[in-house]
PDB file of C-alpha atoms in Angstrom:
ATOM      1  CA  MET N   1     -24.202 -29.824 -37.429  1.00 65.00           C
ATOM      2  CA  ALA N   2     -24.744 -26.230 -37.963  1.00 80.00           C
ATOM      3  CA  MET N   3     -23.930 -23.759 -35.319  1.00 80.00           C
ATOM      4  CA  LYS N   4     -27.055 -21.899 -33.743  1.00 86.00           C
ATOM      5  CA  PHE N   5     -26.131 -18.497 -32.954  1.00 87.00           C
ATOM      6  CA  HIS N   6     -29.366 -17.900 -30.902  1.00 85.00           C
ATOM      7  CA  GLU N   7     -28.141 -20.750 -28.466  1.00 84.00           C
ATOM      8  CA  PRO N   8     -25.402 -20.913 -25.998  1.00 83.00           C
ATOM      9  CA  MET N   9     -22.207 -22.437 -27.421  1.00 84.00           C
ATOM     10  CA  GLY N  10     -21.546 -24.331 -24.113  1.00 85.00           C
ATOM     11  CA  ASN N  11     -22.887 -25.384 -20.739  1.00 87.00           C
ATOM     12  CA  ALA N  12     -24.257 -22.533 -18.771  1.00 87.00           C
ATOM     13  CA  LEU N  13     -22.768 -24.045 -15.677  1.00 90.00           C
ATOM     14  CA  TYR N  14     -19.452 -22.750 -16.607  1.00 92.00           C
ATOM     15  CA  ALA N  15     -20.692 -19.015 -16.767  1.00 92.00           C
ATOM     16  CA  GLY N  16     -20.115 -18.486 -13.162  1.00 94.00           C
ATOM     17  CA  LEU N  17     -16.740 -19.702 -13.174  1.00 95.00           C
ATOM     18  CA  PHE N  18     -15.725 -17.531 -16.209  1.00 95.00           C
ATOM     19  CA  VAL N  19     -16.965 -14.460 -14.361  1.00 96.00           C
ATOM     20  CA  ARG N  20     -15.821 -15.250 -10.766  1.00 96.00           C
ATOM     21  CA  VAL N  21     -12.116 -16.317 -11.319  1.00 97.00           C
ATOM     22  CA  PRO N  22     -11.090 -13.126 -13.164  1.00 97.00           C
ATOM     23  CA  LEU N  23     -13.097 -11.024 -10.922  1.00 98.00           C
ATOM     24  CA  GLY N  24     -11.422 -12.527  -7.805  1.00 98.00           C
ATOM     25  CA  LEU N  25      -7.941 -12.181  -9.302  1.00 98.00           C
ATOM     26  CA  TYR N  26      -8.561  -8.673  -9.935  1.00 98.00           C
ATOM     27  CA  PHE N  27      -9.460  -8.151  -6.180  1.00 98.00           C
ATOM     28  CA  VAL N  28      -6.689 -10.218  -4.830  1.00 98.00           C
ATOM     29  CA  LEU N  29      -4.185  -8.317  -6.858  1.00 98.00           C
ATOM     30  CA  ALA N  30      -5.708  -4.998  -6.005  1.00 97.00           C
ATOM     31  CA  GLY N  31      -5.680  -5.838  -2.299  1.00 98.00           C
ATOM     32  CA  LEU N  32      -1.998  -7.009  -2.458  1.00 98.00           C
ATOM     33  CA  MET N  33      -0.969  -3.854  -4.168  1.00 97.00           C
ATOM     34  CA  LYS N  34      -2.475  -1.737  -1.533  1.00 97.00           C
ATOM     35  CA  ILE N  35      -1.025  -4.034   1.266  1.00 97.00           C
ATOM     36  CA  LYS N  36       2.350  -3.495  -0.242  1.00 97.00           C
ATOM     37  CA  ASP N  37       2.087   0.414   0.221  1.00 96.00           C
ATOM     38  CA  ALA N  38      -0.556   0.661   2.979  1.00 95.00           C
ATOM     39  CA  ASP N  39       0.478   4.211   4.183  1.00 96.00           C
ATOM     40  CA  ALA N  40       0.163   5.478   0.668  1.00 97.00           C
ATOM     41  CA  PHE N  41      -3.169   3.940   0.290  1.00 96.00           C
ATOM     42  CA  ILE N  42      -4.380   5.130   3.612  1.00 96.00           C
ATOM     43  CA  ALA N  43      -3.431   8.803   2.666  1.00 95.00           C
ATOM     44  CA  ILE N  44      -5.360   8.432  -0.618  1.00 92.00           C
ATOM     45  CA  VAL N  45      -8.713   7.386   1.099  1.00 92.00           C
ATOM     46  CA  GLN N  46      -8.152  10.242   3.468  1.00 92.00           C
ATOM     47  CA  GLN N  47      -7.595  12.869   0.745  1.00 91.00           C
ATOM     48  CA  TYR N  48     -11.144  12.042  -0.658  1.00 87.00           C
ATOM     49  CA  LYS N  49     -12.530  13.544   2.567  1.00 87.00           C
ATOM     50  CA  ILE N  50     -15.867  11.661   2.077  1.00 87.00           C
ATOM     51  CA  ILE N  51     -15.883  10.295   5.493  1.00 89.00           C
ATOM     52  CA  PRO N  52     -14.183  11.533   8.715  1.00 94.00           C
ATOM     53  CA  GLU N  53     -10.507  10.739   8.981  1.00 94.00           C
ATOM     54  CA  PRO N  54     -10.723   8.051  11.629  1.00 94.00           C
ATOM     55  CA  LEU N  55     -13.145   6.317   9.589  1.00 95.00           C
ATOM     56  CA  ALA N  56     -11.143   6.824   6.458  1.00 93.00           C
ATOM     57  CA  THR N  57      -8.009   5.476   8.277  1.00 96.00           C
ATOM     58  CA  LEU N  58     -10.019   2.361   9.409  1.00 96.00           C
ATOM     59  CA  TYR N  59     -11.383   1.925   5.712  1.00 94.00           C
ATOM     60  CA  GLY N  60      -8.001   2.276   4.268  1.00 95.00           C
ATOM     61  CA  ILE N  61      -6.353  -0.268   6.799  1.00 96.00           C
ATOM     62  CA  LEU N  62      -9.291  -2.979   6.390  1.00 97.00           C
ATOM     63  CA  LEU N  63     -10.285  -2.661   2.565  1.00 97.00           C
ATOM     64  CA  PRO N  64      -7.090  -4.261   1.203  1.00 98.00           C
ATOM     65  CA  TYR N  65      -7.558  -7.285   3.427  1.00 98.00           C
ATOM     66  CA  ILE N  66     -11.279  -7.533   2.597  1.00 98.00           C
ATOM     67  CA  GLU N  67     -10.335  -7.300  -1.092  1.00 98.00           C
ATOM     68  CA  VAL N  68      -7.907 -10.192  -0.794  1.00 98.00           C
ATOM     69  CA  GLY N  69     -10.438 -12.203   1.088  1.00 98.00           C
ATOM     70  CA  VAL N  70     -13.321 -11.543  -1.161  1.00 98.00           C
ATOM     71  CA  GLY N  71     -11.259 -12.173  -4.145  1.00 98.00           C
ATOM     72  CA  THR N  72      -9.957 -15.610  -2.611  1.00 98.00           C
ATOM     73  CA  MET N  73     -13.690 -16.485  -2.005  1.00 98.00           C
ATOM     74  CA  LEU N  74     -14.582 -15.837  -5.469  1.00 98.00           C
ATOM     75  CA  ILE N  75     -11.571 -17.816  -7.033  1.00 97.00           C
ATOM     76  CA  LEU N  76     -12.395 -20.778  -4.830  1.00 97.00           C
ATOM     77  CA  GLY N  77     -16.081 -20.339  -5.255  1.00 96.00           C
ATOM     78  CA  SER N  78     -16.829 -20.586  -1.684  1.00 96.00           C
ATOM     79  CA  TRP N  79     -19.501 -18.518  -0.072  1.00 96.00           C
ATOM     80  CA  THR N  80     -19.949 -17.005  -3.498  1.00 96.00           C
ATOM     81  CA  THR N  81     -23.208 -15.114  -2.717  1.00 96.00           C
ATOM     82  CA  LEU N  82     -21.636 -13.375   0.352  1.00 97.00           C
ATOM     83  CA  ALA N  83     -18.513 -12.684  -1.720  1.00 97.00           C
ATOM     84  CA  ALA N  84     -20.585 -11.008  -4.690  1.00 97.00           C
ATOM     85  CA  ILE N  85     -22.373  -8.877  -1.954  1.00 97.00           C
ATOM     86  CA  LEU N  86     -19.258  -7.583  -0.493  1.00 97.00           C
ATOM     87  CA  CYS N  87     -17.737  -7.237  -3.983  1.00 97.00           C
ATOM     88  CA  SER N  88     -20.755  -5.143  -5.127  1.00 97.00           C
ATOM     89  CA  LEU N  89     -20.636  -2.881  -2.093  1.00 96.00           C
ATOM     90  CA  MET N  90     -16.880  -2.088  -2.344  1.00 95.00           C
ATOM     91  CA  LEU N  91     -17.467  -1.469  -6.142  1.00 95.00           C
ATOM     92  CA  ALA N  92     -20.373   0.854  -5.330  1.00 93.00           C
ATOM     93  CA  SER N  93     -18.256   2.748  -2.718  1.00 90.00           C
ATOM     94  CA  PHE N  94     -15.489   3.044  -5.310  1.00 89.00           C
ATOM     95  CA  ILE N  95     -17.919   4.318  -7.849  1.00 88.00           C
ATOM     96  CA  MET N  96     -19.307   6.975  -5.342  1.00 85.00           C
ATOM     97  CA  ALA N  97     -15.809   7.898  -4.229  1.00 83.00           C
ATOM     98  CA  VAL N  98     -14.121   8.254  -7.727  1.00 79.00           C
ATOM     99  CA  GLY N  99     -17.209   9.229  -9.506  1.00 73.00           C
ATOM    100  CA  ILE N 100     -18.562   8.116 -12.806  1.00 59.00           C
ATOM    101  CA  ARG N 101     -16.680  10.833 -14.490  1.00 56.00           C
ATOM    102  CA  GLU N 102     -13.244   9.209 -15.355  1.00 56.00           C
ATOM    103  CA  GLN N 103     -11.408  10.420 -18.116  1.00 58.00           C
ATOM    104  CA  ARG N 104     -12.063   7.144 -19.996  1.00 63.00           C
ATOM    105  CA  PRO N 105     -14.918   6.022 -22.257  1.00 63.00           C
ATOM    106  CA  PHE N 106     -16.290   4.048 -19.411  1.00 74.00           C
ATOM    107  CA  ASN N 107     -15.648   3.489 -15.733  1.00 81.00           C
ATOM    108  CA  LYS N 108     -14.180  -0.247 -15.244  1.00 88.00           C
ATOM    109  CA  ASP N 109     -15.854  -0.347 -11.750  1.00 91.00           C
ATOM    110  CA  ILE N 110     -19.421  -0.166 -13.395  1.00 90.00           C
ATOM    111  CA  LEU N 111     -18.357  -3.410 -15.607  1.00 92.00           C
ATOM    112  CA  LEU N 112     -16.888  -5.026 -12.494  1.00 96.00           C
ATOM    113  CA  LEU N 113     -20.187  -4.362 -10.612  1.00 96.00           C
ATOM    114  CA  GLY N 114     -22.275  -5.881 -13.410  1.00 96.00           C
ATOM    115  CA  ALA N 115     -19.944  -9.033 -13.152  1.00 96.00           C
ATOM    116  CA  ALA N 116     -20.451  -9.070  -9.338  1.00 97.00           C
ATOM    117  CA  LEU N 117     -24.195  -8.560  -9.580  1.00 97.00           C
ATOM    118  CA  SER N 118     -24.416 -11.601 -12.105  1.00 95.00           C
ATOM    119  CA  LEU N 119     -22.817 -13.823  -9.688  1.00 95.00           C
ATOM    120  CA  LEU N 120     -25.760 -13.125  -7.440  1.00 93.00           C
ATOM    121  CA  TYR N 121     -28.065 -14.611  -9.890  1.00 92.00           C
ATOM    122  CA  SER N 122     -25.775 -17.287 -11.625  1.00 91.00           C
ATOM    123  CA  GLY N 123     -24.031 -18.736  -8.584  1.00 92.00           C
ATOM    124  CA  ALA N 124     -20.526 -20.102  -8.414  1.00 93.00           C
ATOM    125  CA  GLY N 125     -20.891 -22.193 -11.283  1.00 91.00           C
ATOM    126  CA  ALA N 126     -18.569 -25.183 -12.231  1.00 90.00           C
ATOM    127  CA  LEU N 127     -15.394 -26.043 -10.162  1.00 91.00           C
ATOM    128  CA  SER N 128     -16.364 -24.398  -6.961  1.00 94.00           C
ATOM    129  CA  ILE N 129     -16.661 -25.229  -3.235  1.00 94.00           C
ATOM    130  CA  ASP N 130     -20.090 -23.996  -3.235  1.00 92.00           C
ATOM    131  CA  ARG N 131     -21.134 -26.443  -5.898  1.00 89.00           C
ATOM    132  CA  PHE N 132     -19.268 -29.344  -4.073  1.00 87.00           C
ATOM    133  CA  ARG N 133     -21.324 -28.620  -0.936  1.00 82.00           C
ATOM    134  CA  LYS N 134     -24.575 -28.928  -2.801  1.00 75.00           C
ATOM    135  CA  THR N 135     -23.557 -32.310  -4.296  1.00 70.00           C
ATOM    136  CA  GLY N 136     -21.457 -33.921  -1.660  1.00 60.00           C
TER     137      GLY N 136
END
């Protein structure tokens, strides 16, 4: 049988899985790193001077835990649409805070935002709690 390069190689059901697990792992690890040195992260957020200091402090305290929670939801495929929305909002805030003008060929947060937005359209995919809820 000849391979058809204009058709998918596998089942599209797995597309969501291949997007949400790495994205979820990224957010869990990023959140855990910030929790590990919370004071330093809060100071970084305050240094941006984008929002008033009390809000920056609150954002710096809450963001790592939200990242871990959203990442876990993505890995498990639970409440995937909500997780993708929260993930997209966080990534948009990172892009606005840091700016698009990084000293790299491309801002990774834009790529991650694309991945998060794709989950809004594809859903959790295979091996997810959301899929189990639908069928069982």
